[in-house]
Tab-separated table of C-alpha atoms in Angstrom:
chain	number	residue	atom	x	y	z
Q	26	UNK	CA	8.617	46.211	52.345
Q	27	UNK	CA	10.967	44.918	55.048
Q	28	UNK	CA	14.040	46.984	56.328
Q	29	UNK	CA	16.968	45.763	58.348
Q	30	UNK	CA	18.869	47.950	60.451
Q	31	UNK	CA	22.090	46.887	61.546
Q	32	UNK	CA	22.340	48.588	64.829
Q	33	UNK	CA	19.583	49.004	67.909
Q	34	UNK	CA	20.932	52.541	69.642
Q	35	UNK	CA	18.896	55.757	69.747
Q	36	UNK	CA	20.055	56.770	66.030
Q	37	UNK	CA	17.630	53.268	64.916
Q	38	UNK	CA	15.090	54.098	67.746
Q	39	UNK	CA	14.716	57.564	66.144
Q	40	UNK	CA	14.479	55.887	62.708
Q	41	UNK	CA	11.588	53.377	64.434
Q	42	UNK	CA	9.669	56.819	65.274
Q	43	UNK	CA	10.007	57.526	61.368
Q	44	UNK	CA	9.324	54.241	60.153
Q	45	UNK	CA	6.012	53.794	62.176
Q	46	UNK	CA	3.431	55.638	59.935
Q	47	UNK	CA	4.764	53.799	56.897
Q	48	UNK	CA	4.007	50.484	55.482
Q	49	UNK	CA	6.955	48.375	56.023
Q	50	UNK	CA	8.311	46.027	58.158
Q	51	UNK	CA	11.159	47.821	60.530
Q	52	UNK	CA	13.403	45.456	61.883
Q	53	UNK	CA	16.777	45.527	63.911
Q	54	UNK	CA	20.016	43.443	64.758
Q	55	UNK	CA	21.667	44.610	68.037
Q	56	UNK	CA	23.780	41.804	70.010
Q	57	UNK	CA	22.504	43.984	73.121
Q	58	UNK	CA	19.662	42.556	74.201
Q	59	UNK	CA	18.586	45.781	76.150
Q	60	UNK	CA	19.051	48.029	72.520
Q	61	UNK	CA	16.658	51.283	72.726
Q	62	UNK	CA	15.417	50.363	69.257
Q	63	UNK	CA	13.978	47.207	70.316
Q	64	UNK	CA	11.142	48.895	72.217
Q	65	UNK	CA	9.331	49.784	69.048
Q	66	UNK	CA	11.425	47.490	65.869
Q	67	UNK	CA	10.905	43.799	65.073
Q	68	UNK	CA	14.314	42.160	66.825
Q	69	UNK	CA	16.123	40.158	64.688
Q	70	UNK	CA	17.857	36.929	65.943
Q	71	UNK	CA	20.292	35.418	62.885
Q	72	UNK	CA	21.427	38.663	61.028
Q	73	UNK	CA	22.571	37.078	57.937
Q	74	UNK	CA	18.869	35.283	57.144
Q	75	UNK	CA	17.367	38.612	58.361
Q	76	UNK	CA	19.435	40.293	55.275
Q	77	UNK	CA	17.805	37.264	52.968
Q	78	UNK	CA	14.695	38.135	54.245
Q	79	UNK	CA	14.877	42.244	54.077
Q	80	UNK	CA	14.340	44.080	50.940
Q	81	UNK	CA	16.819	46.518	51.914
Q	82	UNK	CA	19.521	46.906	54.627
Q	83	UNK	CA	20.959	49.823	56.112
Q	84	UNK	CA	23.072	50.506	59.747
Q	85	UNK	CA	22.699	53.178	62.234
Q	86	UNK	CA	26.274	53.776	63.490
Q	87	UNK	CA	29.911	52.710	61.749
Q	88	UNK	CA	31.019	49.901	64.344
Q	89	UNK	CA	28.583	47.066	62.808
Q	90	UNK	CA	29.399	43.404	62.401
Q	91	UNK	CA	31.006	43.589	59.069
Q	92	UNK	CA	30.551	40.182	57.648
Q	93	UNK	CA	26.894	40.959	57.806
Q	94	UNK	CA	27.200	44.644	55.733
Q	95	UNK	CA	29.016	42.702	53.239
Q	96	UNK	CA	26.583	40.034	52.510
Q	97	UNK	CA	24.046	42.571	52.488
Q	98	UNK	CA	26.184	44.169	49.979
Q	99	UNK	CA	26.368	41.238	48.077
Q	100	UNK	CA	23.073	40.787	47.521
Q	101	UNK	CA	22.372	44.229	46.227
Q	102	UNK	CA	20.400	45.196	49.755
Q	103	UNK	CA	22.356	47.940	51.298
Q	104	UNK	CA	22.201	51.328	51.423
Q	105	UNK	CA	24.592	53.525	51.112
Q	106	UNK	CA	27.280	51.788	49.563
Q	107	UNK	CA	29.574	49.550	51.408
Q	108	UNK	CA	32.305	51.464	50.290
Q	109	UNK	CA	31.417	54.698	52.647
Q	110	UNK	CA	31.597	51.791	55.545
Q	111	UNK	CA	34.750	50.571	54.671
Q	112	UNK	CA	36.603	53.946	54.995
Q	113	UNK	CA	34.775	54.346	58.251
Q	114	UNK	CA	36.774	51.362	59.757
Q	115	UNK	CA	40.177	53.297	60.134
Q	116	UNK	CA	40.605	57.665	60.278
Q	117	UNK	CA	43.732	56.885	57.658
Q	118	UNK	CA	41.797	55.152	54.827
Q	119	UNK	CA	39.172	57.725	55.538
Q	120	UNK	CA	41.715	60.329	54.941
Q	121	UNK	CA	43.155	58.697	52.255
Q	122	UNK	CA	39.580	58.761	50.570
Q	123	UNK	CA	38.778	61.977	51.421
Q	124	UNK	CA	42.184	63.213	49.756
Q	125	UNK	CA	41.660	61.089	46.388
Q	126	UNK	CA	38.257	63.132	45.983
Q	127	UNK	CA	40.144	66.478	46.408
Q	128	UNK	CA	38.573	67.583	49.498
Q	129	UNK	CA	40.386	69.251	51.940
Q	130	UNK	CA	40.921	67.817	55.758
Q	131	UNK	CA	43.898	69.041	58.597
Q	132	UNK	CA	47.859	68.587	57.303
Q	133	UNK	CA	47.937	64.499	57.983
Q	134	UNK	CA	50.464	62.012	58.298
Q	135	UNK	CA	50.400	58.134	59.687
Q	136	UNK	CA	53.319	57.188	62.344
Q	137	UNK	CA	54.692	53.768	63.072
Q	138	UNK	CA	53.872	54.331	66.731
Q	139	UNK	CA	54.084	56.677	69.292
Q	140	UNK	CA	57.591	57.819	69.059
Q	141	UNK	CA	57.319	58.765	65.646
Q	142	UNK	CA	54.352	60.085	66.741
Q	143	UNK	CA	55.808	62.775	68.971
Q	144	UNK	CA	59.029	63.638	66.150
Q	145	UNK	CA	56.216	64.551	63.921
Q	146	UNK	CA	54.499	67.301	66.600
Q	147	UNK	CA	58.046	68.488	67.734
Q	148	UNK	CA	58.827	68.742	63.543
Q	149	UNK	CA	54.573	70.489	63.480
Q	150	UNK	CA	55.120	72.669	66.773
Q	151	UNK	CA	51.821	70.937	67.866
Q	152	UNK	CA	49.565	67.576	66.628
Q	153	UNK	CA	46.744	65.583	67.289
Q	154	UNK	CA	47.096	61.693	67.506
Q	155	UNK	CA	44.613	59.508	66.441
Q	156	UNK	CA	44.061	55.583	66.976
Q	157	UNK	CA	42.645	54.525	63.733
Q	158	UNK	CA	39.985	52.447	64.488
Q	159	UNK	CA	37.502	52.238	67.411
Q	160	UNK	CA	37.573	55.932	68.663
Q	161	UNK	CA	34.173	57.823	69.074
Q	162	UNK	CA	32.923	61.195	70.602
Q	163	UNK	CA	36.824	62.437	71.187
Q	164	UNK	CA	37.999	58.454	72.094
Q	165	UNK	CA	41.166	57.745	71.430
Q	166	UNK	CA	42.925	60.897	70.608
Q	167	UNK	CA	45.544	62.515	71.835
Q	168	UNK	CA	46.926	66.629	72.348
Q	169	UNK	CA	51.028	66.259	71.219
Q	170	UNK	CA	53.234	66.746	72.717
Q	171	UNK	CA	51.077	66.902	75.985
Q	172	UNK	CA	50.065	63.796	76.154
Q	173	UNK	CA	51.229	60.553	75.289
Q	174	UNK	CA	49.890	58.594	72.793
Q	175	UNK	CA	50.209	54.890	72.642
Q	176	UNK	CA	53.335	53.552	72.073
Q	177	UNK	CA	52.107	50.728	69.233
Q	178	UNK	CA	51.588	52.145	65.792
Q	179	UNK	CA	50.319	53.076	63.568
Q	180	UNK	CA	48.825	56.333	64.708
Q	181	UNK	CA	46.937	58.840	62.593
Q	182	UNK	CA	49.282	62.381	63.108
Q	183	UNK	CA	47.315	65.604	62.235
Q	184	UNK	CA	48.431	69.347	62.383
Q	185	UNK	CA	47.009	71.289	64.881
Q	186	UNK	CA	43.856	73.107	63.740
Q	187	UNK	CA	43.494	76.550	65.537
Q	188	UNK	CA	39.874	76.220	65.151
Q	189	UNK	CA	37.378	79.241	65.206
Q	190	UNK	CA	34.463	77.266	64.901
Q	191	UNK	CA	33.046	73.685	63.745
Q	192	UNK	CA	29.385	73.450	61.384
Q	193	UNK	CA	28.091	70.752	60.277
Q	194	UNK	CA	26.019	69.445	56.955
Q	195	UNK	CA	23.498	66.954	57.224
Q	196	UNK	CA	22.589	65.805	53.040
Q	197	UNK	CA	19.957	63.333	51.873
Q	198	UNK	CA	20.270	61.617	48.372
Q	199	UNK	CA	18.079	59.409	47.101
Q	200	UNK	CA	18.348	56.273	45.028
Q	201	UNK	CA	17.338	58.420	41.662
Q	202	UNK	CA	20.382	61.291	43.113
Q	203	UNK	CA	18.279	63.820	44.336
Q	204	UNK	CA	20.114	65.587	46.907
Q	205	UNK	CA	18.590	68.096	49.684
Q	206	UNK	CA	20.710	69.973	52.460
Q	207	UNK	CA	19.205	70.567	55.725
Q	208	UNK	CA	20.335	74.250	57.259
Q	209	UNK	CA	23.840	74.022	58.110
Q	210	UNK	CA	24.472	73.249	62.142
Q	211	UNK	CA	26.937	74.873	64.291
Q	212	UNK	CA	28.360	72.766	67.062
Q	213	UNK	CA	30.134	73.166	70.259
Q	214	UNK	CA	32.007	70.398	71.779
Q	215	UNK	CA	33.402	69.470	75.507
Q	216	UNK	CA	36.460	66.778	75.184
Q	217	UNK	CA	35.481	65.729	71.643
Q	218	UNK	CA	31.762	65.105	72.601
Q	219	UNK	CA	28.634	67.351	71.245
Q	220	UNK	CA	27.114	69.125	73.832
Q	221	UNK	CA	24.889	71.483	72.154
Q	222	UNK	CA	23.827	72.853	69.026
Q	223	UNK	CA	21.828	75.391	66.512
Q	224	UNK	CA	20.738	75.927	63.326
Q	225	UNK	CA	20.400	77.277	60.871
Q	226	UNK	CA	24.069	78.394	60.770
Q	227	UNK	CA	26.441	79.878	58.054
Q	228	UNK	CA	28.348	77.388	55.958
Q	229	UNK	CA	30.171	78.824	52.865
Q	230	UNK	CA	29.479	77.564	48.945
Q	231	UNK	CA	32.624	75.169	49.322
Q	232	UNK	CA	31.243	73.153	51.645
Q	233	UNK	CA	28.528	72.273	50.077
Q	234	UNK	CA	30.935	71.319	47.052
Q	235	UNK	CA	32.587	68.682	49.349
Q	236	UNK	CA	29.641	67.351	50.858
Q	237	UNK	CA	28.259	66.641	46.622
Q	238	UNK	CA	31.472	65.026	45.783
Q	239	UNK	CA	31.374	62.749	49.071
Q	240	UNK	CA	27.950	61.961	48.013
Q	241	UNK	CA	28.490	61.271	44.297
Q	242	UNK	CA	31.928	58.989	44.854
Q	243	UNK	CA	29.764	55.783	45.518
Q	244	UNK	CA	26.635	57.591	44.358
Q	245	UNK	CA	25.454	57.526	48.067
Q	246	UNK	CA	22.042	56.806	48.916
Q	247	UNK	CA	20.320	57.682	52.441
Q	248	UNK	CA	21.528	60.930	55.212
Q	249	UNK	CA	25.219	61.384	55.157
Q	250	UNK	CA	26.400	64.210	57.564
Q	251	UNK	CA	30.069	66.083	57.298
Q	252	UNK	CA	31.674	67.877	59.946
Q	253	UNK	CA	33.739	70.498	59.272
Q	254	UNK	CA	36.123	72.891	61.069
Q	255	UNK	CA	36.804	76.142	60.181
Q	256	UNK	CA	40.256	78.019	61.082
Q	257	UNK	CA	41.166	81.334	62.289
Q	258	UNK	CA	42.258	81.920	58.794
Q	259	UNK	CA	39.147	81.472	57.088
Q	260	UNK	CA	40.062	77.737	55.611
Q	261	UNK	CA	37.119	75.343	55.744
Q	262	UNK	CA	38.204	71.566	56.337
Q	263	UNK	CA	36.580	68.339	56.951
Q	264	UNK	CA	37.258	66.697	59.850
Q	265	UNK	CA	35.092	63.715	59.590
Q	266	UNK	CA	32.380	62.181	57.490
Q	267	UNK	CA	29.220	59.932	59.219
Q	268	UNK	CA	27.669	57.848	56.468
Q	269	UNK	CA	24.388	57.685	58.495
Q	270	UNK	CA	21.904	59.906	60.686
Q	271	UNK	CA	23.674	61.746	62.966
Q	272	UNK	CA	23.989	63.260	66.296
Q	273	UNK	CA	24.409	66.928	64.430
Q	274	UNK	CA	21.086	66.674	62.697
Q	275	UNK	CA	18.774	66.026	65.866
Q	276	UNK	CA	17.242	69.007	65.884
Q	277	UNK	CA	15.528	68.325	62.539
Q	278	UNK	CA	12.962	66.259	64.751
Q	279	UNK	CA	11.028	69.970	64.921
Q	280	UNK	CA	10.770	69.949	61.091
Q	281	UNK	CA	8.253	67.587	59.387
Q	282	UNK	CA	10.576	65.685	57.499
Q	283	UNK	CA	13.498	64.851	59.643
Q	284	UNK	CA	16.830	62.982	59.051
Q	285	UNK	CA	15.578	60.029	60.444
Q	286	UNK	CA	12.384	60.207	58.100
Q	287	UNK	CA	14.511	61.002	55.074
Q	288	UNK	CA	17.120	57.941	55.759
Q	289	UNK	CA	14.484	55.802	55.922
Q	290	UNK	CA	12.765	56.875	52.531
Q	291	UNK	CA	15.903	57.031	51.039
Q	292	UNK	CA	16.969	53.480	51.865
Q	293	UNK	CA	13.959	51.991	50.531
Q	294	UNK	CA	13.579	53.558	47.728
Q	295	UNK	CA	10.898	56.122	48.408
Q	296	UNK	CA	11.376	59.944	47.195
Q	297	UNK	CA	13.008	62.510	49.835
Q	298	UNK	CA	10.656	65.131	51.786
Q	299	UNK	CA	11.297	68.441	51.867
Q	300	UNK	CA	10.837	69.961	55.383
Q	301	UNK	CA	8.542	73.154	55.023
Q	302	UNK	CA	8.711	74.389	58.421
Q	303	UNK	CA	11.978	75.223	59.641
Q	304	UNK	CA	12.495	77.608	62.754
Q	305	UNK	CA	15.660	78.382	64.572
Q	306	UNK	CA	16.426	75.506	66.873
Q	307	UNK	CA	19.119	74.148	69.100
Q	308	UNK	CA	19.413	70.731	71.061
Q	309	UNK	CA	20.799	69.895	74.020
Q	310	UNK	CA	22.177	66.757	74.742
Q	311	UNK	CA	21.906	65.264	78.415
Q	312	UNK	CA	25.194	63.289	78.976
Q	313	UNK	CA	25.454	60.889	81.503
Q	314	UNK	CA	21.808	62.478	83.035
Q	315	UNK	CA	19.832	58.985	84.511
Q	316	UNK	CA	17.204	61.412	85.322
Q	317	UNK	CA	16.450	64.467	83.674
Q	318	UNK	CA	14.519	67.229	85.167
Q	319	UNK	CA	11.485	66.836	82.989
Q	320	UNK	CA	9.095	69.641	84.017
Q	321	UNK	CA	11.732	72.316	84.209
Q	322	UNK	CA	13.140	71.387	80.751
Q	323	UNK	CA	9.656	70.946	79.147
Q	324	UNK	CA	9.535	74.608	79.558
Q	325	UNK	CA	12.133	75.412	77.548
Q	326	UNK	CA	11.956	72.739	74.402
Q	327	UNK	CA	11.478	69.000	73.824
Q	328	UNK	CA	12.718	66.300	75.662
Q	329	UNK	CA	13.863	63.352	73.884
Q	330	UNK	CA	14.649	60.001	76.409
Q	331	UNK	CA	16.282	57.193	74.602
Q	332	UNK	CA	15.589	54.276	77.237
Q	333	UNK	CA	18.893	53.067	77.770
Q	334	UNK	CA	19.434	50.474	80.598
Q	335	UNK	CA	22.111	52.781	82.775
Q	336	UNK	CA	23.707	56.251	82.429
Q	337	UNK	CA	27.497	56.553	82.588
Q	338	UNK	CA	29.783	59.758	82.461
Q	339	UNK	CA	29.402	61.320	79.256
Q	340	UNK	CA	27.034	58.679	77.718
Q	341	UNK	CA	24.346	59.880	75.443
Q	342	UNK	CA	20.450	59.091	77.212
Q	343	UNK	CA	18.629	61.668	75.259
Q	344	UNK	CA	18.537	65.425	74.138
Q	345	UNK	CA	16.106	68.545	74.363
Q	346	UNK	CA	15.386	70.538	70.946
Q	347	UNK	CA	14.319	74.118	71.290
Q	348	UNK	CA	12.580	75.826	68.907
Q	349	UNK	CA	12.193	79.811	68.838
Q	350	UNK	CA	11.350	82.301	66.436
Q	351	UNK	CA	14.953	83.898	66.515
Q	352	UNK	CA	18.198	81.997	66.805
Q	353	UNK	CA	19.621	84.200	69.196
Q	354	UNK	CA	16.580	83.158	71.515
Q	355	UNK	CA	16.815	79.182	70.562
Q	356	UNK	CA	20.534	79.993	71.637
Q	357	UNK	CA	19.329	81.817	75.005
Q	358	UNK	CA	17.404	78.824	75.823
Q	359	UNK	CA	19.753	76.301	75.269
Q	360	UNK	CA	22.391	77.790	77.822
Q	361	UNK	CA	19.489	77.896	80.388
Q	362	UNK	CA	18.517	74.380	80.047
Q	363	UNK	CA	22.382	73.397	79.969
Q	364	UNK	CA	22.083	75.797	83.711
Q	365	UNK	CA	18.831	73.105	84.579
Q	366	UNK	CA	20.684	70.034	83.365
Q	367	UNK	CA	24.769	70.274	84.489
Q	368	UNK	CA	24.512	73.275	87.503
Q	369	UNK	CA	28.117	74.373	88.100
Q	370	UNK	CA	29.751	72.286	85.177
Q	371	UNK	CA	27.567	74.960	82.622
Q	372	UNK	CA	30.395	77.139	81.982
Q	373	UNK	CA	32.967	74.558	80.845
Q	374	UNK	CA	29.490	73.678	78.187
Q	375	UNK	CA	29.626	76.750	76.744
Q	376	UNK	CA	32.652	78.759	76.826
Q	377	UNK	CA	35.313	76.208	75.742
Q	378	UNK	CA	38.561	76.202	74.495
Q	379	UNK	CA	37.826	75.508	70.570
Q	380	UNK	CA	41.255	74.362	69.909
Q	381	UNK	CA	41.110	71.289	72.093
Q	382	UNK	CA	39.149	69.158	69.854
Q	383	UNK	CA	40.538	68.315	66.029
């Protein structure tokens, strides 16, 4: 068998570590020459006759070259369905989708630009704006009516959520629908950006109702992960879907079927593993680190390095999972190696203001 990834970051190099004890051909399309997955993945050169020559195709983040999806769509290749892309391109159609399935997300509307923008969080008290394409790990957002959001429309408006915590679900369905839920996650996050994480966590029956009907809308095929946030009045909403591995779901490396493992399966048509060891674990992630204190943090967990050429300010070069037999002592852990990794900025990691991210 021959897979394609569309995509070369650490989400495909983590699928390459998967990939490498079974018998197929794992190859990649990254215009980066320098991609992490190309260390251990076949590169590919001409994406279009590496989808002719793939049995199946898959992508390891949202912002792929689209004209290359949809031929691999086309021919019957790609998994999941090119559908759970599409609403990926812009927060509003995702919203819109999200909506016409009946699951709940924050109060919404879409301005014509910034001014209308600001009348809706003077009408809402307060609002988040959203750019509805592009934005990543908190890009491209903005706190109303504190800051200014750009003046050219349109602009994704939400309410503001006053948030008492955010979980995650990370699901695997396979091409014949079996579905399996890893432990729920719960996340904390510094300016929109994961910095740390646990599981297992709490997550309430609902959730897991949203996450099925997200997976059985384009009968969805491979790891699909949902964030969620839940209020200070108990309501549980999505905030965002990722139709692929995910950031959320690293610290299913210390089971023996992880994310990575299952996407893979899944998107070649191979039946989903069910992890049988699962302790308490949280992961770390080292932001903008170029050099990680290996010894000291080797103590304490994992470390994961991702190879990427330089580090920049809040870029992601790799994470440390921690396993323990309690989660109170995985969580323990993790603030000391946040201590070992960011010094003085470890506060600011850990106690945050929740309602600054939506």
């Amino acid at each position: 068998m021959r897979l394609l990834v569309l995509g070369g970051g650490q989400l495909a190099l983590m699928m390459s570590w998967a990939a490498a004890r079974l018998p197929l051909d794992f190859v990649v399309y990254d215009p980066d020459p320098r991609a992490p997955a190309y260390k251990y993945a076949i590169k590919a050169s001409d994406p279009l006759r590496e989808v002719e020559r793939a049995d199946y195709v898959t992508f390891e983040f949202e912002n792929v070259e689209w004209e290359v999806a949809e031929y691999a769509h086309k021919l019957g290749k790609l998994r999941p369905h090119l559908d759970y892309l599409r609403v990926k391109k812009s927060r509003i159609w995702e919203r819109e989708a999200l909506g016409e399935l009946g699951v709940p997300t924050p109060r919404w509307a879409v301005a014509r630009d910034g001014a209308e923008a600001m009348e809706l969080a003077a009408k809402w008290g307060r609002a988040i704006a959203k750019v509805p394409s592009g934005g990543y790990d908190g890009k491209g957002q903005y706190l109303l009516p504190r800051e200014r959001p750009p003046a050219e429309g349109p602009l994704l408006v939400e309410e503001y959520v006053n948030i008492a915590r955010e979980f995650s679900i990370i699901a695997a369905r396979s091409e014949d629908g079996d579905v399996y839920f890893y432990p729920p996650a719960q996340n904390y996050y510094v300016q929109g950006i994961l910095v740390w994480n646990y599981a297992p966590a709490e997550a309430p029956p609902e959730a897991y109702r949203y996450v099925e009907k997200i997976l059985e809308w384009r009968r969805y095929v491979g790891i699909l992960a949902v964030e969620f946030f839940e209020d200070r009045s108990g309501r549980i909403l999505v905030n965002e879907i990722a139709p692929r591995v995910h950031n959320t779901g690293h610290w299913t490396l210390e089971t023996d079927a992880s994310q990575f493992e299952n996407h893979v399966r899944a998107a070649v048509g191979l039946p989903l593993r069910r992890p049988r060891a699962l302790a308490p674990t949280a992961m770390v992630n080292l932001l903008g680190v170029a050099s990680p204190p290996i010894r000291e943090l080797e103590r304490l967990g994992k470390v994961y390095w991702y190879g990427k050429a330089e580090a920049r300010p809040r870029r992601k070069m790799g994470h440390v999972n921690i396993t323990a037999d309690t989660t109170a002592e995985a969580i323990a852990k993790a603030r000391e190696a946040m201590r070992i990794i960011y010094g003085r900025k470890f506060p600011e990691l850990v106690l945050k203001n929740y309602g600054s991210r939506q």
